[in-house]
Tab-separated table of C-alpha atoms in Angstrom:
chain	number	residue	atom	x	y	z
A	1	ASP	CA	112.727	117.039	62.575
A	2	GLY	CA	114.621	119.070	64.660
A	3	GLY	CA	113.642	119.777	67.954
A	4	ILE	CA	113.655	119.709	71.636
A	5	THR	CA	112.495	116.879	73.461
A	6	GLN	CA	111.709	116.828	76.944
A	7	SER	CA	110.622	113.683	79.162
A	8	PRO	CA	108.769	112.692	80.779
A	9	LYS	CA	105.735	114.673	79.945
A	10	TYR	CA	104.245	113.974	83.377
A	11	LEU	CA	105.853	113.010	86.413
A	12	PHE	CA	104.601	112.224	90.144
A	13	ARG	CA	106.975	112.263	93.025
A	14	LYS	CA	107.118	111.586	96.961
A	15	GLU	CA	108.381	114.249	98.964
A	16	GLY	CA	111.971	113.844	99.759
A	17	GLN	CA	112.700	112.061	96.462
A	18	ASN	CA	114.931	113.534	93.578
A	19	VAL	CA	113.693	113.430	90.055
A	20	THR	CA	115.492	114.258	86.843
A	21	LEU	CA	114.078	115.815	83.623
A	22	SER	CA	115.263	114.683	80.403
A	23	CYS	CA	116.010	117.213	77.547
A	24	GLU	CA	117.555	116.552	74.565
A	25	GLN	CA	117.833	118.438	71.412
A	26	ASN	CA	119.055	117.956	67.631
A	27	LEU	CA	119.113	121.445	66.481
A	28	ASN	CA	122.920	121.819	66.979
A	29	HIS	CA	122.685	124.643	69.164
A	30	ASP	CA	125.012	125.856	71.807
A	31	ALA	CA	122.997	127.165	74.497
A	32	MET	CA	120.151	125.584	76.852
A	33	TYR	CA	118.445	126.555	79.813
A	34	TRP	CA	115.827	125.614	82.067
A	35	TYR	CA	113.222	127.521	83.159
A	36	ARG	CA	110.434	126.913	85.540
A	37	GLN	CA	107.046	128.051	85.201
A	38	ASP	CA	104.144	128.618	88.015
A	39	PRO	CA	100.630	130.124	87.053
A	40	GLY	CA	100.743	134.131	87.056
A	41	GLN	CA	104.689	134.273	87.720
A	42	GLY	CA	105.729	133.580	83.627
A	43	LEU	CA	109.376	131.754	83.383
A	44	ARG	CA	112.048	131.882	85.710
A	45	LEU	CA	115.266	130.914	84.657
A	46	ILE	CA	116.969	127.992	86.652
A	47	TYR	CA	120.268	127.405	84.892
A	48	TYR	CA	121.821	127.892	81.286
A	49	SER	CA	125.061	126.796	79.674
A	50	GLN	CA	126.869	128.001	76.822
A	51	ILE	CA	128.772	125.257	76.231
A	52	VAL	CA	129.641	121.609	77.377
A	53	ASN	CA	130.956	120.981	80.669
A	54	ASP	CA	129.768	124.453	81.561
A	55	PHE	CA	126.587	126.051	83.454
A	56	GLN	CA	125.778	129.395	85.505
A	57	LYS	CA	123.082	129.444	87.979
A	58	GLY	CA	119.542	131.695	87.016
A	59	ASP	CA	117.320	133.501	89.160
A	60	ILE	CA	116.122	130.038	91.246
A	61	ALA	CA	118.776	127.735	90.843
A	62	GLU	CA	118.456	126.460	94.729
A	63	GLY	CA	117.040	122.915	95.112
A	64	TYR	CA	118.204	122.051	91.185
A	65	SER	CA	121.435	120.799	89.819
A	66	VAL	CA	122.453	120.111	86.101
A	67	SER	CA	124.958	118.681	84.043
A	68	ARG	CA	126.397	119.083	80.177
A	69	GLU	CA	128.217	116.438	79.240
A	70	LYS	CA	127.245	116.352	75.671
A	71	LYS	CA	126.064	119.447	73.537
A	72	GLU	CA	122.577	117.701	73.122
A	73	SER	CA	121.776	116.906	76.418
A	74	PHE	CA	120.872	119.087	79.224
A	75	PRO	CA	118.923	117.195	82.375
A	76	LEU	CA	117.754	118.820	85.241
A	77	THR	CA	117.630	117.416	88.789
A	78	VAL	CA	115.188	118.546	91.253
A	79	THR	CA	116.197	117.822	94.498
A	80	SER	CA	114.777	117.013	98.266
A	81	ALA	CA	116.287	120.404	99.178
A	82	GLN	CA	113.739	122.209	96.907
A	83	LYS	CA	110.798	123.211	99.106
A	84	ASN	CA	107.889	124.232	96.313
A	85	PRO	CA	108.955	121.747	93.229
A	86	THR	CA	105.464	121.177	92.273
A	87	ALA	CA	105.940	123.275	88.818
A	88	PHE	CA	105.957	123.101	84.651
A	89	TYR	CA	109.367	122.792	83.681
A	90	LEU	CA	110.757	123.851	80.121
A	91	CYS	CA	113.925	123.332	78.497
A	92	ALA	CA	114.861	125.835	75.610
A	93	SER	CA	117.883	126.134	73.539
A	94	SER	CA	119.401	128.948	71.367
A	95	ILE	CA	121.763	129.487	68.786
A	96	GLY	CA	123.471	132.642	70.559
A	97	GLY	CA	125.456	134.838	68.297
A	98	SER	CA	123.316	137.300	65.954
A	99	ARG	CA	120.047	135.327	67.301
A	100	VAL	CA	120.181	136.953	70.464
A	101	GLY	CA	117.408	135.688	72.757
A	102	GLU	CA	115.750	133.816	69.936
A	103	LEU	CA	114.960	130.475	72.159
A	104	PHE	CA	113.501	127.421	71.076
A	105	PHE	CA	111.175	125.304	73.545
A	106	GLY	CA	110.538	121.693	74.375
A	107	GLU	CA	107.068	120.501	75.221
A	108	GLY	CA	107.518	120.864	78.969
A	109	SER	CA	107.434	118.608	81.809
A	110	ARG	CA	104.765	118.983	84.794
A	111	LEU	CA	106.129	117.961	88.074
A	112	THR	CA	103.587	116.997	90.865
A	113	VAL	CA	104.576	116.207	94.282
A	114	LEU	CA	102.420	113.969	96.304
B	1	ALA	CA	118.738	144.907	84.635
B	2	GLN	CA	116.402	144.362	82.500
B	3	SER	CA	112.555	143.803	83.161
B	4	VAL	CA	109.424	143.139	81.395
B	5	THR	CA	106.080	144.391	82.699
B	6	GLN	CA	102.749	142.774	81.015
B	7	LEU	CA	100.269	144.971	81.968
B	8	ASP	CA	97.281	142.873	81.653
B	9	SER	CA	96.993	139.105	83.193
B	10	GLN	CA	94.148	138.388	80.868
B	11	VAL	CA	92.215	139.754	77.907
B	12	PRO	CA	88.763	138.544	77.254
B	13	VAL	CA	87.367	139.087	73.700
B	14	PHE	CA	84.814	138.216	71.122
B	15	GLU	CA	85.989	136.789	67.809
B	16	GLU	CA	86.704	138.802	64.807
B	17	ALA	CA	87.253	142.093	67.441
B	18	PRO	CA	90.728	143.405	67.686
B	19	VAL	CA	92.928	142.881	70.259
B	20	GLU	CA	95.935	144.673	71.680
B	21	LEU	CA	97.957	143.074	74.382
B	22	ARG	CA	100.431	145.510	76.346
B	23	CYS	CA	104.301	144.872	77.104
B	24	ASN	CA	106.481	147.456	78.434
B	25	TYR	CA	110.531	146.497	79.216
B	26	SER	CA	112.734	148.478	81.246
B	27	SER	CA	116.298	149.123	79.727
B	28	SER	CA	118.786	152.029	78.973
B	29	VAL	CA	120.425	150.244	76.384
B	30	SER	CA	119.420	148.682	73.007
B	31	VAL	CA	117.437	145.964	73.229
B	32	TYR	CA	115.763	142.849	71.515
B	33	LEU	CA	112.155	142.130	72.103
B	34	PHE	CA	110.022	138.874	71.603
B	35	TRP	CA	106.523	137.833	71.923
B	36	TYR	CA	105.945	134.124	72.717
B	37	VAL	CA	102.850	132.304	72.433
B	38	GLN	CA	102.182	128.957	74.723
B	39	TYR	CA	99.015	126.736	74.063
B	40	PRO	CA	97.663	124.966	76.901
B	41	ASN	CA	100.252	121.974	78.458
B	42	GLN	CA	102.684	122.947	75.227
B	43	GLY	CA	106.068	124.906	75.406
B	44	LEU	CA	106.161	128.427	74.241
B	45	GLN	CA	106.506	129.315	70.631
B	46	LEU	CA	108.009	132.203	68.828
B	47	LEU	CA	105.521	134.436	67.481
B	48	LEU	CA	107.828	137.513	66.084
B	49	LYS	CA	110.943	139.493	67.238
B	50	TYR	CA	112.413	143.023	66.957
B	51	LEU	CA	116.269	142.941	66.677
B	52	SER	CA	116.505	146.284	64.357
B	53	GLY	CA	115.381	147.765	61.786
B	54	SER	CA	111.966	148.626	60.975
B	55	THR	CA	109.688	149.240	64.217
B	56	LEU	CA	106.848	147.235	62.803
B	57	VAL	CA	107.200	143.327	62.718
B	58	GLU	CA	104.615	140.848	61.649
B	59	SER	CA	103.648	137.360	62.209
B	60	ILE	CA	102.522	135.179	59.542
B	61	ASN	CA	99.091	134.594	61.462
B	62	GLY	CA	98.114	138.215	61.501
B	63	PHE	CA	99.859	139.386	64.693
B	64	GLU	CA	101.656	142.496	64.508
B	65	ALA	CA	104.126	144.367	67.176
B	66	GLU	CA	105.460	148.019	67.130
B	67	PHE	CA	108.728	148.969	68.864
B	68	ASN	CA	108.687	152.513	70.440
B	69	LYS	CA	111.600	153.097	72.042
B	70	SER	CA	110.533	156.391	73.631
B	71	GLN	CA	107.488	154.650	75.575
B	72	THR	CA	109.784	151.826	76.036
B	73	SER	CA	106.877	149.436	74.895
B	74	PHE	CA	106.369	146.596	72.279
B	75	HIS	CA	102.623	146.206	72.281
B	76	LEU	CA	100.991	143.234	70.475
B	77	ARG	CA	97.891	143.804	68.318
B	78	LYS	CA	95.794	141.478	65.739
B	79	PRO	CA	92.945	143.160	63.977
B	80	SER	CA	90.597	140.511	64.310
B	81	VAL	CA	91.009	137.285	66.632
B	82	HIS	CA	89.832	133.778	66.066
B	83	ILE	CA	88.854	131.273	68.434
B	84	SER	CA	92.257	129.310	67.920
B	85	ASP	CA	94.098	132.517	68.671
B	86	THR	CA	93.026	131.273	72.572
B	87	ALA	CA	96.476	130.864	74.440
B	88	GLU	CA	98.852	132.542	76.915
B	89	TYR	CA	101.069	135.035	75.152
B	90	PHE	CA	104.544	136.152	76.691
B	91	CYS	CA	106.664	139.207	76.021
B	92	ALA	CA	110.402	138.922	76.585
B	93	VAL	CA	113.556	141.025	76.465
B	94	SER	CA	117.158	140.671	75.923
B	95	GLY	CA	120.277	142.167	75.347
B	96	SER	CA	120.564	144.943	78.011
B	97	GLY	CA	124.191	144.633	79.686
B	98	GLY	CA	125.412	142.188	77.017
B	99	SER	CA	123.177	139.670	78.281
B	100	TYR	CA	121.397	137.509	75.605
B	101	ILE	CA	119.413	135.322	77.916
B	102	PRO	CA	115.810	137.137	77.601
B	103	THR	CA	113.915	138.213	80.708
B	104	PHE	CA	109.906	137.072	80.297
B	105	GLY	CA	106.651	138.836	81.514
B	106	ARG	CA	104.379	137.166	83.629
B	107	GLY	CA	102.347	136.439	80.568
B	108	THR	CA	98.823	137.678	79.594
B	109	SER	CA	95.956	135.162	78.743
B	110	LEU	CA	94.267	136.125	75.841
B	111	ILE	CA	90.579	134.518	76.031
B	112	VAL	CA	88.554	134.628	72.834
B	113	HIS	CA	84.900	133.729	72.849
B	114	PRO	CA	82.187	133.022	70.295
């Protein structure tokens, strides 16, 4: 079945460590996104990518980095510069064009900093 | 800039009662509107969307939402809720200023009691 796969589902990290969250899609979508979700704050956009080898910062990009070397993959690295990384991270993709704003989400990755 | 306000952070209701989850948006141009649902520890799923045409849109599980341009609202309603409707509901808007990237509200937690 087509969809978006995020891994790992749960991740624990010590302070000062970088961690990379994986996001893979087999929907043949052009655009991919990373959101951060905190209780009561909704979804906040970290980074997005419309095409391979191109990506843009979202509203809260500081302390994060991404790459888009393949259409199917959009990994997110949470660096040690992110001051409060404990959160639920959601990856999404969209066709673009006429399907404006309609996103397909993965199951999420919960990161906890110890 | 576009923004979304979900007026209620939590809505408790008894099973088989009607419910309305409120959503207001701000934009000076035509927009696209969405409702997503999130079950615990999962990603978001599209519930329904308004892109154009009829202002009343329906989902397959009994929810409906009405686009009201004069009141800039897109409230979600269901005439009779089930325990299984307990979830977090997010309203989203896109299309303002040519941006297809959706902006999400903070979410409304629907809690259905037996």
